[in-house]
Coordinates of C-alpha atoms in Angstrom, one line a residue:
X22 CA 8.1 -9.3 -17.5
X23 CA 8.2 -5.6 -17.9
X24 CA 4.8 -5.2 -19.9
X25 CA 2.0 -7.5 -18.9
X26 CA -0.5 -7.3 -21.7
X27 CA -3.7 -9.3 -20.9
X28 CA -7.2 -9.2 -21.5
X29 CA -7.7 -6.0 -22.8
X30 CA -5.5 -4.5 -20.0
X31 CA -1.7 -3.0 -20.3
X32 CA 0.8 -2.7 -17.3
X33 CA 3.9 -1.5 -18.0
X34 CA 7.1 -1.3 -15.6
X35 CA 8.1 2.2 -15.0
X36 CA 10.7 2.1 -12.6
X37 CA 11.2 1.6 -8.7
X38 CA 11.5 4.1 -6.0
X39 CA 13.3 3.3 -2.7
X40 CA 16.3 2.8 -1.2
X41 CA 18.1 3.0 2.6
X42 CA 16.7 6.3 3.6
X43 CA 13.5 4.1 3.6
X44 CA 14.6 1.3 5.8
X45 CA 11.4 -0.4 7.3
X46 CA 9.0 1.1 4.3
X47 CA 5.5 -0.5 5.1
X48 CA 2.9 2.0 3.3
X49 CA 2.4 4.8 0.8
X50 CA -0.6 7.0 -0.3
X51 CA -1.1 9.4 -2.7
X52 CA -1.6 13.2 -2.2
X53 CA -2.3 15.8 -4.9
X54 CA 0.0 16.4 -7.6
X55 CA 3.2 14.5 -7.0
X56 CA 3.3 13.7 -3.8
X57 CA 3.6 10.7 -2.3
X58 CA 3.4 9.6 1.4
X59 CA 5.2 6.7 2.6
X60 CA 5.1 4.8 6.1
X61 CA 8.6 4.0 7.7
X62 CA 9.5 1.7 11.0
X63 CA 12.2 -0.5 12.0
X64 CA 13.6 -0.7 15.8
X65 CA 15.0 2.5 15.6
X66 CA 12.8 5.0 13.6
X67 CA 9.4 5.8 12.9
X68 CA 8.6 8.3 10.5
X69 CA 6.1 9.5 7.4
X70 CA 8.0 11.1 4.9
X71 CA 6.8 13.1 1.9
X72 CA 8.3 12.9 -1.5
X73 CA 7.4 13.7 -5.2
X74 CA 7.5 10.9 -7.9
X75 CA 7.2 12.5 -11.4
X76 CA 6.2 10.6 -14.4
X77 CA 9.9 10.1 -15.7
X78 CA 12.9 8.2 -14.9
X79 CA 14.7 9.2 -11.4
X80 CA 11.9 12.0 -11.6
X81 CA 11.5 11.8 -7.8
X82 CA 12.6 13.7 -4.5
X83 CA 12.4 13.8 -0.7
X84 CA 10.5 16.6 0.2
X85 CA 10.2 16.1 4.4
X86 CA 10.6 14.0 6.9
X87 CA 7.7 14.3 9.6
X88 CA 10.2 13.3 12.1
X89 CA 12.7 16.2 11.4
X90 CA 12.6 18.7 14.4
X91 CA 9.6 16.8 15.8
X92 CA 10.4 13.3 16.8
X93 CA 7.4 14.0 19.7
X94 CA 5.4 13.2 17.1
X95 CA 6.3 9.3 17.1
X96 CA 7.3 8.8 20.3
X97 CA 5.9 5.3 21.4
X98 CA 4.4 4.6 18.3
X99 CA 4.1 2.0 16.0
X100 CA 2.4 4.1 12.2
X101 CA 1.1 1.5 10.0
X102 CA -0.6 3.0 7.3
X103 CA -2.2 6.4 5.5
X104 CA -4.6 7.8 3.8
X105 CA -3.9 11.5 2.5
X106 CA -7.9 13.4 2.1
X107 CA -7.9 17.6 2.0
X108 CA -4.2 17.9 2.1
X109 CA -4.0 16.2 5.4
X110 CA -2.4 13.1 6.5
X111 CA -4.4 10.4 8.0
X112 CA -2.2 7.6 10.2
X113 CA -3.0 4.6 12.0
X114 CA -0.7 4.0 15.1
X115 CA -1.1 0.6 15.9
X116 CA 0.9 0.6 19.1
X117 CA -1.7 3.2 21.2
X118 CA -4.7 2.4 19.0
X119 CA -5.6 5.3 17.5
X120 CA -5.5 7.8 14.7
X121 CA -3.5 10.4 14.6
X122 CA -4.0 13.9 12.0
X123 CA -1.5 15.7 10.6
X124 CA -1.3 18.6 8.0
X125 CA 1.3 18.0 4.7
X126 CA 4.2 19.7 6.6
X127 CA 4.5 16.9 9.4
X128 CA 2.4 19.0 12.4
X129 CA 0.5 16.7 14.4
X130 CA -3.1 18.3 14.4
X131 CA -5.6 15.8 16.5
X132 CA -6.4 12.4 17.6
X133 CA -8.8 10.2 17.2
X134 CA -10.0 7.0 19.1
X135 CA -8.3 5.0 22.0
X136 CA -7.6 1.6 22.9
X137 CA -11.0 -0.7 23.6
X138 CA -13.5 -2.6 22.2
X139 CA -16.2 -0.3 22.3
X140 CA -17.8 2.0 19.7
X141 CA -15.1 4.5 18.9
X142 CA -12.1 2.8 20.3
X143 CA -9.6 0.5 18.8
X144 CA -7.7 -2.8 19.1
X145 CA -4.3 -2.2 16.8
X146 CA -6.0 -0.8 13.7
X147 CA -4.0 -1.2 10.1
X148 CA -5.8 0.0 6.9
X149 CA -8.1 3.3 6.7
X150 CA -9.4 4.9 3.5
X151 CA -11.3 8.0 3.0
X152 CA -14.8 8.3 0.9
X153 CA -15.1 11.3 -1.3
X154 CA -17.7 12.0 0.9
X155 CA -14.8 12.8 3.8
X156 CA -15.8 10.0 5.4
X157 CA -13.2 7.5 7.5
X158 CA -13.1 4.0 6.9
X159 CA -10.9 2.0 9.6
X160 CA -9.8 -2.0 9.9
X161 CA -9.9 -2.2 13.2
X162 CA -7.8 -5.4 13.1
X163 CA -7.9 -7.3 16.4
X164 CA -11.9 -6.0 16.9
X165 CA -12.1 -8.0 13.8
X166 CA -14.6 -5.3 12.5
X167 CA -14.7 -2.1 10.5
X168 CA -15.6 1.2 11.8
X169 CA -16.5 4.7 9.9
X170 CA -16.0 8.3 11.3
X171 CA -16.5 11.5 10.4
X172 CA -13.3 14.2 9.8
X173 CA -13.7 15.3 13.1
X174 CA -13.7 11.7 14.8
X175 CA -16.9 11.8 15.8
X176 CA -17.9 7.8 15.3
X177 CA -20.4 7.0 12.3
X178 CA -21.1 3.2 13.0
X179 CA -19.4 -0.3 11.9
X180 CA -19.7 -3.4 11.0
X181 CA -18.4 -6.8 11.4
X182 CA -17.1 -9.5 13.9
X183 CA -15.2 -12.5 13.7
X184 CA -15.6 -15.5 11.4
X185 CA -15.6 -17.0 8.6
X186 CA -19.0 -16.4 7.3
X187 CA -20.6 -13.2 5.2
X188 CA -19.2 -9.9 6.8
X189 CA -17.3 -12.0 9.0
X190 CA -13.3 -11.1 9.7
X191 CA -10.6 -12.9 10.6
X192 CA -7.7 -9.7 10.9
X193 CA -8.8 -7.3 8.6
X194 CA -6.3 -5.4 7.1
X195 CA -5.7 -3.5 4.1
X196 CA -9.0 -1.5 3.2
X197 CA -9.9 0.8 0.1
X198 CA -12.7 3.2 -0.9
X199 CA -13.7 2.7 -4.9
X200 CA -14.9 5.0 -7.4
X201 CA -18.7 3.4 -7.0
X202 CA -18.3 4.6 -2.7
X203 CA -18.1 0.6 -1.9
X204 CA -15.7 -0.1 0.7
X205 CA -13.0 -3.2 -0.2
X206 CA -11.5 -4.9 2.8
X207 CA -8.7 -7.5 2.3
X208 CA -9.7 -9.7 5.0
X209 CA -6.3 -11.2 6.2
X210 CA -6.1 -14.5 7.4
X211 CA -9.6 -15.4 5.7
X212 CA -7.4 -15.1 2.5
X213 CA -10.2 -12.8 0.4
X214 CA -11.5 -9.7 -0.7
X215 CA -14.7 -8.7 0.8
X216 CA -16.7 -5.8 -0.8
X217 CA -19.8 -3.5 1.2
X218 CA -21.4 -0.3 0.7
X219 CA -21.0 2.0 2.9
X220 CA -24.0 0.8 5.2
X221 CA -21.6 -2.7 5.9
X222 CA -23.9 -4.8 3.3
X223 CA -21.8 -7.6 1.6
X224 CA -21.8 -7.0 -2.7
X225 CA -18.8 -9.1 -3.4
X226 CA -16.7 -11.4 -1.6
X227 CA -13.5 -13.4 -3.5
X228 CA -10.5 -15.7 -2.9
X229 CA -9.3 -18.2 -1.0
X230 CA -6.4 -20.1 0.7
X231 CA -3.7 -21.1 -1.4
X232 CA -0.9 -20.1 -4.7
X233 CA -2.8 -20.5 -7.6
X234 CA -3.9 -17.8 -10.0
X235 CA -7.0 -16.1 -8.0
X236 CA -6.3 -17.8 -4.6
X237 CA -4.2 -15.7 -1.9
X238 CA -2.1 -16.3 1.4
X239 CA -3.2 -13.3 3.6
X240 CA -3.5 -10.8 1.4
X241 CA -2.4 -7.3 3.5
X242 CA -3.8 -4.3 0.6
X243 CA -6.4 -3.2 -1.8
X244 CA -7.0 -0.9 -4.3
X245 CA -9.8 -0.1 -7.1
X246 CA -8.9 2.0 -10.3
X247 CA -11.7 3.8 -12.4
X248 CA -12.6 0.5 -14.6
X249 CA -13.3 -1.2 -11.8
X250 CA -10.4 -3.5 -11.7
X251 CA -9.0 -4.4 -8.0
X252 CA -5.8 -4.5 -7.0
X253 CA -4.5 -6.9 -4.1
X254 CA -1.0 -7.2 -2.5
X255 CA -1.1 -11.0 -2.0
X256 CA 1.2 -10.8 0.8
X257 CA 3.0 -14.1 1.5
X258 CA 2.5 -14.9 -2.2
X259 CA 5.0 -12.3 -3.1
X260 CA 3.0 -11.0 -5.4
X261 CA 0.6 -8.6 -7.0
X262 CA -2.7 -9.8 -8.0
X263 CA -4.9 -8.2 -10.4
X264 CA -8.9 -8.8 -10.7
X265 CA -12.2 -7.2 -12.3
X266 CA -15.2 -6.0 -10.5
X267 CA -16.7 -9.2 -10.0
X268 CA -14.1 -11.0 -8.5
X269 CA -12.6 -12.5 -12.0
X270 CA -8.4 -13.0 -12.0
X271 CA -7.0 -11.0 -14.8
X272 CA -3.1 -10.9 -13.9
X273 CA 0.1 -11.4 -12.1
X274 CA 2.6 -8.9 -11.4
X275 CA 5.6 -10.8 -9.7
X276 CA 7.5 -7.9 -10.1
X277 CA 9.9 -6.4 -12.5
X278 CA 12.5 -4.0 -10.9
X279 CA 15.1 -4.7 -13.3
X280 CA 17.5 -1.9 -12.1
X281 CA 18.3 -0.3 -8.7
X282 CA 16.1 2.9 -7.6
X283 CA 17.8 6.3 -7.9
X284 CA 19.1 6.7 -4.3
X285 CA 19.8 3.1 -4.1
X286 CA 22.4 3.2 -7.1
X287 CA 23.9 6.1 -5.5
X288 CA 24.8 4.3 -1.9
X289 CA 26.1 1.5 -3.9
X290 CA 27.8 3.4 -6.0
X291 CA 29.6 4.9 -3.4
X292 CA 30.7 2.3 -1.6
X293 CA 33.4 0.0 -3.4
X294 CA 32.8 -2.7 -1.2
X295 CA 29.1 -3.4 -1.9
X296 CA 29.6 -2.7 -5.0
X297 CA 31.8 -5.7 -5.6
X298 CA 30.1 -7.6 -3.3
X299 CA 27.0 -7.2 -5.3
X300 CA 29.1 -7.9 -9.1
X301 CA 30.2 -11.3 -7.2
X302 CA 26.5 -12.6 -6.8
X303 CA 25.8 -15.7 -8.7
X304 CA 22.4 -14.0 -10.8
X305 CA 20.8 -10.4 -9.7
X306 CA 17.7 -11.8 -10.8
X307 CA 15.8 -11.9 -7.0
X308 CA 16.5 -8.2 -7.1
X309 CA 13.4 -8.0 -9.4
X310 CA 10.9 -9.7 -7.8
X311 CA 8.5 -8.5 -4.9
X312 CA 9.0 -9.7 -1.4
X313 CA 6.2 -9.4 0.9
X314 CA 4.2 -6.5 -0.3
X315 CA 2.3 -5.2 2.0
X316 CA 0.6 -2.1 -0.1
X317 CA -1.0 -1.4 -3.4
X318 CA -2.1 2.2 -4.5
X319 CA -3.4 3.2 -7.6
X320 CA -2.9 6.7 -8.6
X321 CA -5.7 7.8 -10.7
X322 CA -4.2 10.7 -11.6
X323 CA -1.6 9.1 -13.4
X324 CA -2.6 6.1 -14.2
X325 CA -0.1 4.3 -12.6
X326 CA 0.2 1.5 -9.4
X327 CA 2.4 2.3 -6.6
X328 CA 3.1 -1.2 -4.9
X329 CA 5.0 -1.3 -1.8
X330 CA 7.6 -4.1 -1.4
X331 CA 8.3 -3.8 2.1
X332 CA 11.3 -6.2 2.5
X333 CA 13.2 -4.4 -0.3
X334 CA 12.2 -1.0 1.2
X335 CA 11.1 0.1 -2.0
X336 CA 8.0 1.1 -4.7
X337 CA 7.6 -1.0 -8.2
X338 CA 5.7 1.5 -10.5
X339 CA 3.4 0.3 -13.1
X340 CA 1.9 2.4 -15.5
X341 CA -1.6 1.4 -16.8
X342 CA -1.4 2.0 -20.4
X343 CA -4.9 3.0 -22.2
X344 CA -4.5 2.5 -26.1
X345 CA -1.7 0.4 -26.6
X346 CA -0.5 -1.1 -29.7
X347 CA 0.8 -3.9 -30.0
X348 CA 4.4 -4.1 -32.1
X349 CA 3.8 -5.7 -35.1
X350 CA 7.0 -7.3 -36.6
X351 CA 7.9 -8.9 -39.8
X352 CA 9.3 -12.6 -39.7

């Protein structure tokens, strides 16, 4: 479906963004204008690169790789994902538990935390999300808890331990700052959303186990537009789900890439052997579906959702369309 119309909301299937260059693509955030920072690892590179995605068809471009001329950078490292605040680049290195700064050009600035289980130190952290108020949100995943800093790393306080119970975690992953300041965590293999303020008291807390319309199978992102409405990568689901600020399912985006992404068509298009090869498939239709999506950003500024379907290495877009009109037709 490439226009999902339900209950009073409008999503509609701009295009996708991806290809080789972004083999291992696990993570994107959005910086000011155009820009777009994505996380990339597989076995043999790590790297954040920055690139611009316009508002119009094939409207995008690679702009840098933080790797190029400074591979130092991601020596021994495993990046997981960003969050993009002040023009710098916020990363989570899984690998040596910490965070690591850099500016928009790719220079490694500062780090912040080390490998523990104290106050300030990490056990393989995933999501982080920055507050308005410049302050750091991490999922410290295997601490099973959620820690805040300031800019400058100096440590703020936490929440959380493991469990099943109220501001409990079981792998915390994804994690999102709203509009209202509350802090959304997609709580991994607890299968829900759990929402705090910024003080680690529980206001929300939806979903559970399973495939149905509102349940999820550990859910690895989150997101919260302007409205309210919450976003969630429903990760071994294969699917994005879509629900309002308290919790309610609104919709399903299964995915709708019905074409390939600008710099894929060109590397099939320039090899006559996998471009046969891919003519001689019995249906194309998989191409259009997600496979485990392990991101959602909403771009406020546009209006639009950036979802990352890592096994495809690639970016659906969805516009969210304010004011639409329904075609009327005469039978």
């Amino acid at each position: 479906m490439l226009t999902t119309s339900v209950n009073g909301r409008v999503y509609d299937y701009n295009r996708v963004v991806g290809g080789r260059a972004f083999r291992g693509l696990t993570y994107a955030a959005v910086g000011d204008n155009d820009d777009v920072f994505v996380v990339t690892r597989d076995q043999a590179v790590v790297d954040i690169l920055k690139l611009t995605i316009g508002s119009d068809l094939d409207d995008e471009e690679l702009i840098t790789s933080f790797r190029d001329g400074r591979e130092e950078n991601f020596d021994d490292t495993w990046p997981t994902c960003i969050s993009v605040f002040a023009g710098l680049v916020y990363l989570t290195d899984e690998l040596n538990s910490q965070i690591l700064v850099f500016d928009g050009e790719g220079n490694k600035l500062s780090e912040i935390g080390e490998p523990g289980e104290g106050l300030g130190q990490f056990n393989r952290p995933s999501g982080i999300s920055i507050s308005s108020d410049g302050c750091i949100y991490v999922s410290d995943t295997l601490n099973n808890r959620i820690q805040k800093f300031s800019l400058s790393g100096e440590h703020l306080g936490g929440w959380g331990s493991h469990g099943q119970g109220i501001g409990e975690f079981d792998a915390p992953w994804g994690i999102s700052v709203g509009p209202d300041g509350a802090v959304y965590v997609s709580d991994h293999k607890n299968h829900r959303i759990q929402k705090f303020d910024q003080d680690g008291n529980l206001l929300l807390s939806f979903g559970e186990y399973g495939a149905e319309s509102g349940q999820l199978d550990h859910p690895s992102d989150v997101s919260v537009d302007s409205d309210g409405d919450i976003y969630v990568s429903d990760w071994a689901n294969n699917r994005i789900q879509i629900f309002g600020a308290e919790g309610d399912h609104i919709a399903n985006l299964t995915g709708s890439a019905i074409e390939l992404s600008k710099w894929q068509r060109q590397y099939v298009n320039a090899s006559p052997d996998v471009y046969k090869a891919r003519r001689r498939v019995a249906s194309l239709e998989p191409e259009t579906f997600f496979a485990l999506p392990t991101c959602v950003e909403f771009d406020k500024n546009k209006s639009r959702l950036l979802a990352v379907d890592s096994q495809r290495w690639r970016i659906q877009v969805f516009d969210k369309v304010n004011n639409y009109g329904d075609p009327q037709f005469n039978i």
